[in-house]
Coordinates of C-alpha atoms in Angstrom, one line a residue:
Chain A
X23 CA 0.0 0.0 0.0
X24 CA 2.5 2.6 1.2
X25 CA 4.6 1.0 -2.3
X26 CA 1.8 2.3 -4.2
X27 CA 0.9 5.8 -2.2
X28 CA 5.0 6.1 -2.9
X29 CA 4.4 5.7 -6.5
X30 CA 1.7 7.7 -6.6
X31 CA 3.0 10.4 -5.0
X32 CA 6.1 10.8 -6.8
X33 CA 4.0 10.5 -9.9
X34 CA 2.4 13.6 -8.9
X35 CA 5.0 15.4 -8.7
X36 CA 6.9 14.6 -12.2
X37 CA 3.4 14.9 -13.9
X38 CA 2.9 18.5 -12.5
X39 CA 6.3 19.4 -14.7
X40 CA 4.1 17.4 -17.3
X41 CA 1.1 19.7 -16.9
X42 CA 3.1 23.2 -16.9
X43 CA 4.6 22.1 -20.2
X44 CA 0.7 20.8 -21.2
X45 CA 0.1 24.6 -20.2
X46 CA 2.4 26.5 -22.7
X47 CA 0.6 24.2 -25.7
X48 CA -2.4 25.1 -24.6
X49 CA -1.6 28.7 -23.9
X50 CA -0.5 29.2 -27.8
X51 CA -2.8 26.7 -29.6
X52 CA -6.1 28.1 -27.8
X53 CA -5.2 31.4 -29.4
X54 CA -3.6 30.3 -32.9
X55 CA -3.8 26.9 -33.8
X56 CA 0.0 27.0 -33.6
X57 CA 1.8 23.3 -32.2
X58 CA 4.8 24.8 -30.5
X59 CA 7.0 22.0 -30.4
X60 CA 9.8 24.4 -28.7
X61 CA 7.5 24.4 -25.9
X62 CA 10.2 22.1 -23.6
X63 CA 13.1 23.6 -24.9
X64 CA 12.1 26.7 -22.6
X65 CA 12.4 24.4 -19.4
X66 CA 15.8 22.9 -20.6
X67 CA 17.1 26.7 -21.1
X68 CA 15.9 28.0 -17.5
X69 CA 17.7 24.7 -16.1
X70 CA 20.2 25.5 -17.9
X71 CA 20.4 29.0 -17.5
X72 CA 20.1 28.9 -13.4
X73 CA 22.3 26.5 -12.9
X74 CA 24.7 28.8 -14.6
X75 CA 24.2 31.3 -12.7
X76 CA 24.3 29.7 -9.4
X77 CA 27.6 28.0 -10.4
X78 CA 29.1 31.6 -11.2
X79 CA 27.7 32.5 -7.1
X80 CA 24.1 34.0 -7.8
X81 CA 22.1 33.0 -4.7
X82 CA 19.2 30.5 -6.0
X83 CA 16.7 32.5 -5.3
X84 CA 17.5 35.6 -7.5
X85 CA 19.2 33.3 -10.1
X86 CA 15.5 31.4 -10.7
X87 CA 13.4 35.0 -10.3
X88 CA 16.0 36.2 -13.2
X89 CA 16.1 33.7 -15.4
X90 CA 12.1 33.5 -16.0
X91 CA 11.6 36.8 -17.6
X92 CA 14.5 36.0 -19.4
X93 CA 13.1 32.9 -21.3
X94 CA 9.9 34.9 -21.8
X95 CA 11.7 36.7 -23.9
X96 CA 13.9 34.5 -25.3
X97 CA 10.2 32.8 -26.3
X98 CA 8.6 36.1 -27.6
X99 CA 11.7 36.8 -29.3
X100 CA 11.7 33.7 -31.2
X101 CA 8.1 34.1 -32.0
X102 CA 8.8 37.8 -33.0
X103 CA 11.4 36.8 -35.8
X104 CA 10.2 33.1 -36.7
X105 CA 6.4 33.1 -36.4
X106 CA 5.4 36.4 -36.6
X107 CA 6.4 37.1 -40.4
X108 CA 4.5 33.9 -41.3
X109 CA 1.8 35.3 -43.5
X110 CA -0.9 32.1 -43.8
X111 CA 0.0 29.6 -40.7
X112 CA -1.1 26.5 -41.0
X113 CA -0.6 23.7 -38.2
X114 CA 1.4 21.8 -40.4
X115 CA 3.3 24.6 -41.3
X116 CA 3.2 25.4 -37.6
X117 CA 4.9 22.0 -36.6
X118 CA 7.6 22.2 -39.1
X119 CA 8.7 25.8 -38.2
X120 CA 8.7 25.2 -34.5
X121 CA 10.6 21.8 -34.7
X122 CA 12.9 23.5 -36.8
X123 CA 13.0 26.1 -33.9
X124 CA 13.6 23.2 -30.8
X125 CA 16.5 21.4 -33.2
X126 CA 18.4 25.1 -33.5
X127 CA 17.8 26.0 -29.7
X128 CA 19.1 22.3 -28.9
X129 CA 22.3 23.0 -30.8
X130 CA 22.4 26.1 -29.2
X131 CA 22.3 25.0 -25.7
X132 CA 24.3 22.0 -26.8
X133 CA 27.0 24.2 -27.4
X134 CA 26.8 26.5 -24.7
X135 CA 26.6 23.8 -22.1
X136 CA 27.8 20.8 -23.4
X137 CA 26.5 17.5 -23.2
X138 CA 26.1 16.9 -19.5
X139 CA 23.2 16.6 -17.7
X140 CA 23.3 18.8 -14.2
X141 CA 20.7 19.7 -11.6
X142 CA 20.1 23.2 -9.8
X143 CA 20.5 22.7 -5.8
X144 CA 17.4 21.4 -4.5
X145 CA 14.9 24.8 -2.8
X146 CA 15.1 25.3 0.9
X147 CA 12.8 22.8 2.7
X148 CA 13.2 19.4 5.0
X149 CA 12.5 16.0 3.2
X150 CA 9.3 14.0 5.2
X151 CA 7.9 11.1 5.9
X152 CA 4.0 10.5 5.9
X153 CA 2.0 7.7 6.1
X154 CA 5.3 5.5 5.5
X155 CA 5.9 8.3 2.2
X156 CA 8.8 9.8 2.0
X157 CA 8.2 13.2 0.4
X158 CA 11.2 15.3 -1.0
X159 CA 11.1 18.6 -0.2
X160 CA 11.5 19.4 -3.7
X161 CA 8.5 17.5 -5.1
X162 CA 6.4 20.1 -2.5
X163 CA 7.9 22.8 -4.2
X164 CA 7.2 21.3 -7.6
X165 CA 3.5 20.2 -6.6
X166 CA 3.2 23.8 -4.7
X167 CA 4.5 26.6 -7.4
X168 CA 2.5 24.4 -10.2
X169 CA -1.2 24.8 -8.4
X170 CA -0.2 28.5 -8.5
X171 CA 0.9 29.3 -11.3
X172 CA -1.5 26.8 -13.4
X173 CA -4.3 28.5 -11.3
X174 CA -2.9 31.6 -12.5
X175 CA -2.7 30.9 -15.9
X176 CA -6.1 29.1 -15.9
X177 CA -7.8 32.5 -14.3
X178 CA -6.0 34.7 -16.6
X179 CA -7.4 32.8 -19.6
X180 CA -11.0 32.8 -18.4
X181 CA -11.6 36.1 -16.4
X182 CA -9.6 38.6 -17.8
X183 CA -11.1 40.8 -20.7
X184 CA -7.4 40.2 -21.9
X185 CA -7.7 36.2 -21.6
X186 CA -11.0 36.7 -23.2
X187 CA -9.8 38.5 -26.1
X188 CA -7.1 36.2 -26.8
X189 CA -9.2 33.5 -26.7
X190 CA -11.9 34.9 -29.1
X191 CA -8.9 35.0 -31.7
X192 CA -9.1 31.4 -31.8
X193 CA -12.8 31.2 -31.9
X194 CA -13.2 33.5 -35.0
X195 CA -9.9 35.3 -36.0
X196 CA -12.1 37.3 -38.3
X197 CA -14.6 39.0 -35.9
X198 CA -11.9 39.2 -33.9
X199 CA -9.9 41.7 -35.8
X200 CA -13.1 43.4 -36.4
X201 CA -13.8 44.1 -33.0
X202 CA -9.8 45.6 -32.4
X203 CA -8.3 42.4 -31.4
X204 CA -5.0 42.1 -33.1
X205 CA -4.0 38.7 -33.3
X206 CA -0.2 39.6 -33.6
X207 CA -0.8 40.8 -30.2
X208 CA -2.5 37.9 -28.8
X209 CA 0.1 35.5 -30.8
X210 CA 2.8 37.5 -28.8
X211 CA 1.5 37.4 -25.1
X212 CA 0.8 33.8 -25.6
X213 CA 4.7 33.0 -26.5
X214 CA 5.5 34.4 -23.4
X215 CA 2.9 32.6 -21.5
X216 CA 4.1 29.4 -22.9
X217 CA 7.8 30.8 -22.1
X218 CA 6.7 31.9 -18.6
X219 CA 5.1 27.9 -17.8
X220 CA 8.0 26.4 -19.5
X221 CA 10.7 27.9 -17.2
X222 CA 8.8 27.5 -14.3
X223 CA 8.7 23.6 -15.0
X224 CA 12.0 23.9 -16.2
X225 CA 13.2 25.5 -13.0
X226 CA 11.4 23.5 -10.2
X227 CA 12.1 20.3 -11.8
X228 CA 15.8 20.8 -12.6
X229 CA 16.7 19.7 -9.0
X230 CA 15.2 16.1 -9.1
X231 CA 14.8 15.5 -13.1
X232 CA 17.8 17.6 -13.8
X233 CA 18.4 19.9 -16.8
X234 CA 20.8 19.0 -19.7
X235 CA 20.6 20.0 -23.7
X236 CA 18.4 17.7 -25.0
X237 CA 16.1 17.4 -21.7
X238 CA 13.2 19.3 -23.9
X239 CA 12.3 16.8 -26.2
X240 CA 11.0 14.0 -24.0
X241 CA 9.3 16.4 -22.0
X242 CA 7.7 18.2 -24.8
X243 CA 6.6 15.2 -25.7
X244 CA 4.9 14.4 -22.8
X245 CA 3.7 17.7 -22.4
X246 CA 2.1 17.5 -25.6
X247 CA 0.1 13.9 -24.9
X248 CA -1.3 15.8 -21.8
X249 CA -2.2 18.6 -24.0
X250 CA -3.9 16.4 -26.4
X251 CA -6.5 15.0 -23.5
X252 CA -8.2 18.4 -23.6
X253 CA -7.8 18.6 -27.5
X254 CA -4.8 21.2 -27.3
X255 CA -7.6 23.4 -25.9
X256 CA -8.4 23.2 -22.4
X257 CA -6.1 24.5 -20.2
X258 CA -7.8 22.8 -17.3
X259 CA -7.5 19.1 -18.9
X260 CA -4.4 19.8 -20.0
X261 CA -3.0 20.5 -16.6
X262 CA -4.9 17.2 -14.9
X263 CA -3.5 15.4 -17.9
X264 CA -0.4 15.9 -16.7
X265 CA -0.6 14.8 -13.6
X266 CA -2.7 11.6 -15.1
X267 CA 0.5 11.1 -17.5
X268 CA 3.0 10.9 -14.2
X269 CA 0.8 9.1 -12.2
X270 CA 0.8 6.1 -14.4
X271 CA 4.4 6.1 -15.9
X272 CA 5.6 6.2 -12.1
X273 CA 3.0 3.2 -11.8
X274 CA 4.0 1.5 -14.6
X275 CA 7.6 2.0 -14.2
X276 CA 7.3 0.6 -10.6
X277 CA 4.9 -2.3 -10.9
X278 CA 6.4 -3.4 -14.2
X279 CA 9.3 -2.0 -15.9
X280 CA 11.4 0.8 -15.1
X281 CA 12.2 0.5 -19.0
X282 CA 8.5 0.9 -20.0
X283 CA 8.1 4.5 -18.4
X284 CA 8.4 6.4 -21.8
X285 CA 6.3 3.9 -23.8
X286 CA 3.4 5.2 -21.8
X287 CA 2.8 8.5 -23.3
X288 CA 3.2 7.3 -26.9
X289 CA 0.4 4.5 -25.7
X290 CA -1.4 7.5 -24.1
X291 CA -1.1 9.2 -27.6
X292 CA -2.3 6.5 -29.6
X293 CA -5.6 5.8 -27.5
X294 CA -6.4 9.3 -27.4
X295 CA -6.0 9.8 -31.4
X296 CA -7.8 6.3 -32.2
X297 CA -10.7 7.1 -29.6
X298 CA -11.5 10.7 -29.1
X299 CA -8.9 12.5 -31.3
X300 CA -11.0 15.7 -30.6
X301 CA -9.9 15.4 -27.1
X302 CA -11.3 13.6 -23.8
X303 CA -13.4 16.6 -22.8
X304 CA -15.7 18.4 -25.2
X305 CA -17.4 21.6 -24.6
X306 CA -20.7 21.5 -26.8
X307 CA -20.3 25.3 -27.3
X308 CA -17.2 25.2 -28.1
X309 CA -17.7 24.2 -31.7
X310 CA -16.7 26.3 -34.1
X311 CA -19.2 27.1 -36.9
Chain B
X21 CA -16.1 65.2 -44.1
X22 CA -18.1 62.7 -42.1
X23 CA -19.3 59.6 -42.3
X24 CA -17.9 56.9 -45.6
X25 CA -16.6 57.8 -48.8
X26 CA -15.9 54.8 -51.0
X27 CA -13.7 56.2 -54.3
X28 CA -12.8 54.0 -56.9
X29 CA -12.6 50.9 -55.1
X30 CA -10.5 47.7 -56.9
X31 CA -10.0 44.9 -55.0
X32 CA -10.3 40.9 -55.4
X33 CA -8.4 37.8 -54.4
X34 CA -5.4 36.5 -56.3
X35 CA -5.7 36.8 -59.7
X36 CA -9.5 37.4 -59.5
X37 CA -10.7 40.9 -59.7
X38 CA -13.7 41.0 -57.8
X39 CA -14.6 45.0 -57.8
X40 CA -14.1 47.4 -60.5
X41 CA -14.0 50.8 -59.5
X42 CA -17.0 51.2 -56.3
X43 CA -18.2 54.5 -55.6
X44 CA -20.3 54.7 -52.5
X45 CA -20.8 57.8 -50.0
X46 CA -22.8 56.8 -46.9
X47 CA -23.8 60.1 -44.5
X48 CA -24.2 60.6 -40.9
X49 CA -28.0 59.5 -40.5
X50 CA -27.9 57.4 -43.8
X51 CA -28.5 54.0 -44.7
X52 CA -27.4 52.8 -48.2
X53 CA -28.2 49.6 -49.3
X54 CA -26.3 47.6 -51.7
X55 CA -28.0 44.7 -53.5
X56 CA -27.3 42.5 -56.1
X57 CA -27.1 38.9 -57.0
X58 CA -24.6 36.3 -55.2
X59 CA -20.9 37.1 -56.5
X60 CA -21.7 40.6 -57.3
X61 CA -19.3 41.4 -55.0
X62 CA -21.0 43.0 -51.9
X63 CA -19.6 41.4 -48.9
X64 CA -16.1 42.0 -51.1
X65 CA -16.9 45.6 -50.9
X66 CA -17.4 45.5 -47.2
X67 CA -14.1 43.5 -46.7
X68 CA -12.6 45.8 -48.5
X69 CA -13.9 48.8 -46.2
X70 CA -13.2 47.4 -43.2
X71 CA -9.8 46.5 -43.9
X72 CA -9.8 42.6 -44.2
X73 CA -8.8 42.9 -47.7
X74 CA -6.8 45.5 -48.7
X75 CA -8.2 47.0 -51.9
X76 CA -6.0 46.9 -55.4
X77 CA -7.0 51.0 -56.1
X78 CA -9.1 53.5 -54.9
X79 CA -9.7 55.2 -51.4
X80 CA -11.6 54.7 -48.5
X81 CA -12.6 57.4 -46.3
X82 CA -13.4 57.2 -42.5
X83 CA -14.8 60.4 -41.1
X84 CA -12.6 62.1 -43.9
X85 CA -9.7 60.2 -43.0
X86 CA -8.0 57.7 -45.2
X87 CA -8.2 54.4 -44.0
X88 CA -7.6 52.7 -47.2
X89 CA -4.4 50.8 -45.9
X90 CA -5.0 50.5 -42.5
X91 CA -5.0 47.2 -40.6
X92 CA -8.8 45.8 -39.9
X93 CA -7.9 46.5 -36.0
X94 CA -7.0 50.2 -36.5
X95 CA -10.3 51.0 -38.6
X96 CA -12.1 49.1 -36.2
X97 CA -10.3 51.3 -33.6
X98 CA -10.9 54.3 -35.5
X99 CA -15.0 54.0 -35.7
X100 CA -16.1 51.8 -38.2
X101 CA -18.1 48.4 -37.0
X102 CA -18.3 45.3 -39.3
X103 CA -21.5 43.0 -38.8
X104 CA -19.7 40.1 -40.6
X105 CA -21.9 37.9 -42.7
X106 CA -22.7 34.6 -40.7
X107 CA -22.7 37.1 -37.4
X108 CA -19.7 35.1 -36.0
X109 CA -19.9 35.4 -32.3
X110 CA -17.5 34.3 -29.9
X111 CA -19.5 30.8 -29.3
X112 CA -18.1 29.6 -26.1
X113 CA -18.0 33.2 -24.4
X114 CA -20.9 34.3 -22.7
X115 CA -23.0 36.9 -24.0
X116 CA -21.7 39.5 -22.0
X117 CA -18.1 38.6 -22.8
X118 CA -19.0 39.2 -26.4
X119 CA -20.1 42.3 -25.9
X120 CA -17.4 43.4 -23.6
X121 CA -15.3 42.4 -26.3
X122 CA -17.4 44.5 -28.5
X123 CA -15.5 47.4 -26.3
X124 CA -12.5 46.4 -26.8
X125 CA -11.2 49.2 -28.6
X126 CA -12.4 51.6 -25.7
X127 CA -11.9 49.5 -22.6
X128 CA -10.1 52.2 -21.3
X129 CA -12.6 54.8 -21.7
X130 CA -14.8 54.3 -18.5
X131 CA -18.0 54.4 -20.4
X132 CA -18.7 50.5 -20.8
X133 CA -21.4 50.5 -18.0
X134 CA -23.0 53.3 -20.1
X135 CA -22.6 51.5 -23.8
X136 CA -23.6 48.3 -22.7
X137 CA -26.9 49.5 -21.2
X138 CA -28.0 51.5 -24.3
X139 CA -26.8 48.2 -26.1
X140 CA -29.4 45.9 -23.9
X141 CA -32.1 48.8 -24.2
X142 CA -32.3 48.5 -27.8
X143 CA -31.7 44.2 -27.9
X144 CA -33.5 43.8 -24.6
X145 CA -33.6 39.9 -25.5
X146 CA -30.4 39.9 -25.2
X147 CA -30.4 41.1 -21.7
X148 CA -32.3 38.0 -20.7
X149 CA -29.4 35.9 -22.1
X150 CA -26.7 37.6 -20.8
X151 CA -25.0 34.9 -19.2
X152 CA -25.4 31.9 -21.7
X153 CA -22.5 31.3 -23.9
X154 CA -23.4 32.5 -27.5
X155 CA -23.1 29.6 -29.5
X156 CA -26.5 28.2 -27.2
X157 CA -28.2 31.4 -29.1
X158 CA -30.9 31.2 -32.2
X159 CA -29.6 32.7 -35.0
X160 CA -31.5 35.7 -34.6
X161 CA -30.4 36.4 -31.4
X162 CA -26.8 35.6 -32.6
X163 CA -27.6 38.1 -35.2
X164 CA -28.6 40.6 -32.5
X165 CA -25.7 39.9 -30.4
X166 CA -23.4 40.6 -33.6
X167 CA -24.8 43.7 -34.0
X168 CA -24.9 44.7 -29.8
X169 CA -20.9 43.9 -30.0
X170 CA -20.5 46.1 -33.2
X171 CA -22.5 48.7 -31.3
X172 CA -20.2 48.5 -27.8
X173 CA -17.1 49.9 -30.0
X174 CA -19.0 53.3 -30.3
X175 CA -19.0 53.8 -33.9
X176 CA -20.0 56.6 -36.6
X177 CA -20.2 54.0 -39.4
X178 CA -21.1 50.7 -39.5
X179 CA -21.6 48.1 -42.1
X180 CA -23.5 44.6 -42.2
X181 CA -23.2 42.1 -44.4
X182 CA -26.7 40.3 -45.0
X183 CA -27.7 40.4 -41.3
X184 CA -31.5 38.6 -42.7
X185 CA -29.7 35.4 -43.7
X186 CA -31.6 32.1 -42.9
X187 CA -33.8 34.3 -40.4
X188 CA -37.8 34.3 -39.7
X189 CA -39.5 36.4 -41.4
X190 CA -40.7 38.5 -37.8
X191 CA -36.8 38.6 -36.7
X192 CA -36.0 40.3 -40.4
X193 CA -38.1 42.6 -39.4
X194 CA -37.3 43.1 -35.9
X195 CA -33.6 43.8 -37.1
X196 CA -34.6 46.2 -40.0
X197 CA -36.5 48.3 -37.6
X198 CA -33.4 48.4 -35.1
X199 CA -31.2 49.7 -38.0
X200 CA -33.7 52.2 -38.6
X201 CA -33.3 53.5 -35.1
X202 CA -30.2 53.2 -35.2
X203 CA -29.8 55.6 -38.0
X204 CA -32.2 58.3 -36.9
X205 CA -31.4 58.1 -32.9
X206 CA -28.0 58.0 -33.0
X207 CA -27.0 59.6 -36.9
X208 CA -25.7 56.4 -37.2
X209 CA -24.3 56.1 -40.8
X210 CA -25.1 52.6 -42.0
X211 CA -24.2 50.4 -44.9
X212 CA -26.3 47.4 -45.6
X213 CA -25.3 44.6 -48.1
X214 CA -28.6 42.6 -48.0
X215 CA -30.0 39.9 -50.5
X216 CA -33.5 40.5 -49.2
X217 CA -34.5 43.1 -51.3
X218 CA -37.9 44.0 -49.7
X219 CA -36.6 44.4 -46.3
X220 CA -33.4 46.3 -47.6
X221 CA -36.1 48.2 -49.9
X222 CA -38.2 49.1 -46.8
X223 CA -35.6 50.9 -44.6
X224 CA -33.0 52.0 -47.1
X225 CA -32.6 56.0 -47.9
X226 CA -30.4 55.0 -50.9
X227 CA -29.8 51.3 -52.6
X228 CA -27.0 50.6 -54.9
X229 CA -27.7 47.8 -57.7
X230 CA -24.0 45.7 -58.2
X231 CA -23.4 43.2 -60.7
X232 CA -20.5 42.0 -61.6
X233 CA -18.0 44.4 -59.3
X234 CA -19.9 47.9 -60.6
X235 CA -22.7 49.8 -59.4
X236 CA -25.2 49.6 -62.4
X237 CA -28.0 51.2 -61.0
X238 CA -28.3 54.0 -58.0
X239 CA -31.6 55.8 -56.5
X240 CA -34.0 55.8 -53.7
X241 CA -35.8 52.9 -53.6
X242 CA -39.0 54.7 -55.2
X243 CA -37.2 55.2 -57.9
X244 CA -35.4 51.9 -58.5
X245 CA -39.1 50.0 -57.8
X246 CA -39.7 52.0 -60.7
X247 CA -37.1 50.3 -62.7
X248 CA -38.2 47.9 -65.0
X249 CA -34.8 45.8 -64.7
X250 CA -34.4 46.4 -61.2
X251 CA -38.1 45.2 -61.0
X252 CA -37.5 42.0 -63.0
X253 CA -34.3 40.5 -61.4
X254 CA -34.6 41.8 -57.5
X255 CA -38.4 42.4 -56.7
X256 CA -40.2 40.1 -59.3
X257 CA -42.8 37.5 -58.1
X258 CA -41.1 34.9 -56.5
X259 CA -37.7 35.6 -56.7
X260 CA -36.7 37.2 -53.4
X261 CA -36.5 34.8 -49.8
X262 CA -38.7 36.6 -48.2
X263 CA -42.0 38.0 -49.2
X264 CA -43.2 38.8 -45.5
X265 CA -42.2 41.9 -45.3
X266 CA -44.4 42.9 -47.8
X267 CA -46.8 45.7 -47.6
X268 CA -46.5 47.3 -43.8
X269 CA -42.8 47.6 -45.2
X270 CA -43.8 50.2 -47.7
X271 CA -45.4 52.3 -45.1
X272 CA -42.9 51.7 -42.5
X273 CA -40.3 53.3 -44.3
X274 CA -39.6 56.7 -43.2
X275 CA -40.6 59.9 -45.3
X276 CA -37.2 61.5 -45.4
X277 CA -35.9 58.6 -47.8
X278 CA -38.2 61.4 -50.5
X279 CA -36.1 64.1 -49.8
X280 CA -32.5 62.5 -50.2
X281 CA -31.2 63.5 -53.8

């Protein structure tokens, strides 16, 4: 019992890295239908980028605080040069630009840091035990700055006249721009909310999951399978898809083979896309006409 | 110079010239109506206005401004509300939300209290409905609520494309009385692509006849009722969708339409 509760727990925690990264596609693809497959680069660069920092004597705390805004714009940036001249975006098109996008920033940090995979020190806090569960101190952190800032996020997409209006891009890009909404605009804030959830996950995972060049990839990946439960458009699912996602690969890897941990999300993937490709949940208003 | 000037307006898509040279002035406290048969042009013309398109040649100006090559966002910005054809609300925002988006170009203006209650006065329907998401709407309603969010930006001009499409009869009418309103209470000046002739016919100060990307025929609508062509291809027997708004439209329509030129 306490085996399982372990498992569980320590599923929670990788899956609420999982769920950020679900976030940032969800951020971008409910206001353009835009796959951002950069989306875990931006963790691997704030990894990255903090541990730099606190190896050349930054504190941790104003080492992580620096390095977010810095990857938002690193992310808006990127948008700015690569997606925003893009005069008719398709998702296709989408896909192949920002894979493009994730290969160069790989090199990049590849170069920069080498091939080495490395860990920020672990936030202030005690490790526990409960109920025969050890807890890291770390995984509160992770499970902790994730409620918030998905919360955040969440709110900020569904009660702000902002949120609103950058959702309504999505829902008819036409009437949109005829009401004032300039979709460039909306494109841009939601790069940098993608860039904002990405570091974050990048940041409070680094210190169990550890950060290292190529360390976006598989976590885009899974990020993207959590993504797809809500149909790349709820940012609610998306975020409980996450934690769904770690749950079991923590269960599987424990019960069955440590081996068959990544073979979950592509399984995942595939039963999603054979059964209810349009995503688990479905608003009936949401359809587009 | 206020209200719209339309000069010489080219535009199309690709290769395919859709209008050849539009002239169209629309007053303060006008409604123009532009008819014509499917791929005449007309909603091409209003694309072109508001800035979705950008026209080939020709000028369009906003309150004597030239908004010709400005962005669809700035024109909106600058007074000019597009009802697009197929009303295209924001389906899974409330109705409220649509209308506050309606504002968006003035959300920093402190009168969106103000706007929004002379918006509900004059759809109070949609007052009753404020908190359901759009897309749960009737298409009437939907059409309403386009219009309500065109209305929330505060414009001096606004344009609908075909606001009577696949509508009942009574909510036609209901809508066509509204724009009538709209123009005399608030010197609205109004430009109305419709393809039902009788209900453009009954509220219209001016209608414009296109066919094939030109105006081939201008006048009050007296005067164009008068026209035997007009007559046969727009108003004959059974040819329009609608023939409910048939006679109370003739008297409905207000006695200034007589003394525009």
């Amino acid at each position: 019992m306490s085996d399982l509760l372990q498992l569980v727990f320590s599923g929670l925690a990788q899956g609420a890295v999982y769920g950020l990264i679900a976030l940032g596609f969800v951020a971008i693809f409910a206001v353009r239908e835009i796959v951002n497959l950069a989306q875990g680069e931006y963790a691997a660069l704030a990894g990255l980028s903090a541990i730099s920092a606190v190896t050349a004597g930054v504190p941790l705390l104003p080492a992580v605080v620096l390095v977010v805004p810095m990857v938002v714009m690193v992310a808006v940036l990127i948008e700015r040069l690569c997606i925003a001249p893009i005069r008719k975006m398709t998702p296709l098109l989408s896909i192949i630009l920002t894979l493009g996008i994730s290969t160069a920033l790989k090199a990049i940090m590849l170069l920069i840091w080498g091939p080495q995979a490395r860990g920020l020190p672990a936030f202030p806090g005690r490790d526990i035990v409960l109920a025969g569960v050890s807890i890291r101190s770390q995984e509160l952190w992770i499970l902790g700055i994730s409620a918030v800032v998905g919360a955040a996020v969440v709110w900020a997409y569904e009660h702000t006249l902002l949120g609103k209006a950058m959702r309504a891009c999505a829902e008819q890009p036409v009437a949109a721009r005829l009401v004032g909404i300039s979709p460039r605009m909306a494109t841009m804030i939601a790069f940098g909310v993608a860039g904002f959830v990405g570091a974050v996950a990048g940041l409070v995972g680094s210190p169990i999951y550890f950060s290292s060049w190529d360390y976006g990839l598989g976590l885009g990946l899974k990020g993207f399978v959590a993504a797809t439960l809500g149909g790349l458009v709820s940012l609610r699912v998306a975020l409980f898809g996450g934690l769904l996602l770690g749950v079991l690969e923590n269960l599987v890897a424990g019960y069955i083979d440590t081996g068959y941990r990544d073979a979950v999300a592509f399984l995942v993937l595939l039963l999603v896309l054979l059964v209810r490709p349009q995503g688990l949940v479905l608003k009936a208003s949401a359809a587009r006409v | 110079m206020a209200g719209l000037q339309v000069q010489g307006l080219e535009a199309g898509y690709d290769r395919l010239q859709v209008l050849h040279g539009i002239d169209v002035d629309v007053a303060p406290g006008e409604l123009v109506a532009v008819i014509g048969a499917n791929g005449a042009g007309k909603s091409t013309l209003l694309r072109a206005v508001s800035g979705l398109l950008r026209p080939r040649a020709g000028r369009v100006l906003l309150n004597g401004e030239d908004i010709t090559t400005a962005s669809a966002e700035r024109i909106a910005a600058r007074g000019l509300a597009h009802v697009p054809e197929n009303r295209l609300v924001f389906p899974s925002l409330t109705v409220d939300d649509n209308l506050s988006l309606g504002g968006w170009t003035r959300r920093k203006d402190g009168h969106r209290a103000e706007r929004r209650r002379q918006v509900l006065e004059l759809f109070p329907r949609l007052a009753d409905r404020i908190c359901l998401p759009a897309g749960a709407l009737s298409g009437g309603e939907q059409q309403m609520l386009a219009m309500a969010r065109a209305l929330m930006a505060g414009p001096s001009v606004m344009v609908l494309d075909e606001p009577s499409l696949g509508l009942a009869p009574r909510v036609v009418g209901e809508i066509i009385t509204t724009l009538g309103r709209l123009r005399d209470d608030q010197n609205l000046a109004v430009l109305l692509v419709e393809q039902n002739v009788r209900a453009a016919f009954r509220v219209a100060d001016r209608v414009l006849v296109m066919d094939r990307g030109r105006v081939v025929a201008e006048g009050t609508p007296d005067q164009l009722a008068d026209d035997e062509r007009v007559r046969a291809a727009y108003l004959g027997g059974g040819s329009t969708s609608s023939g409910s708004v048939d006679r109370p439209a003739a008297e409905a329509r207000p006695a200034k339409a007589t003394a525009t030129p």
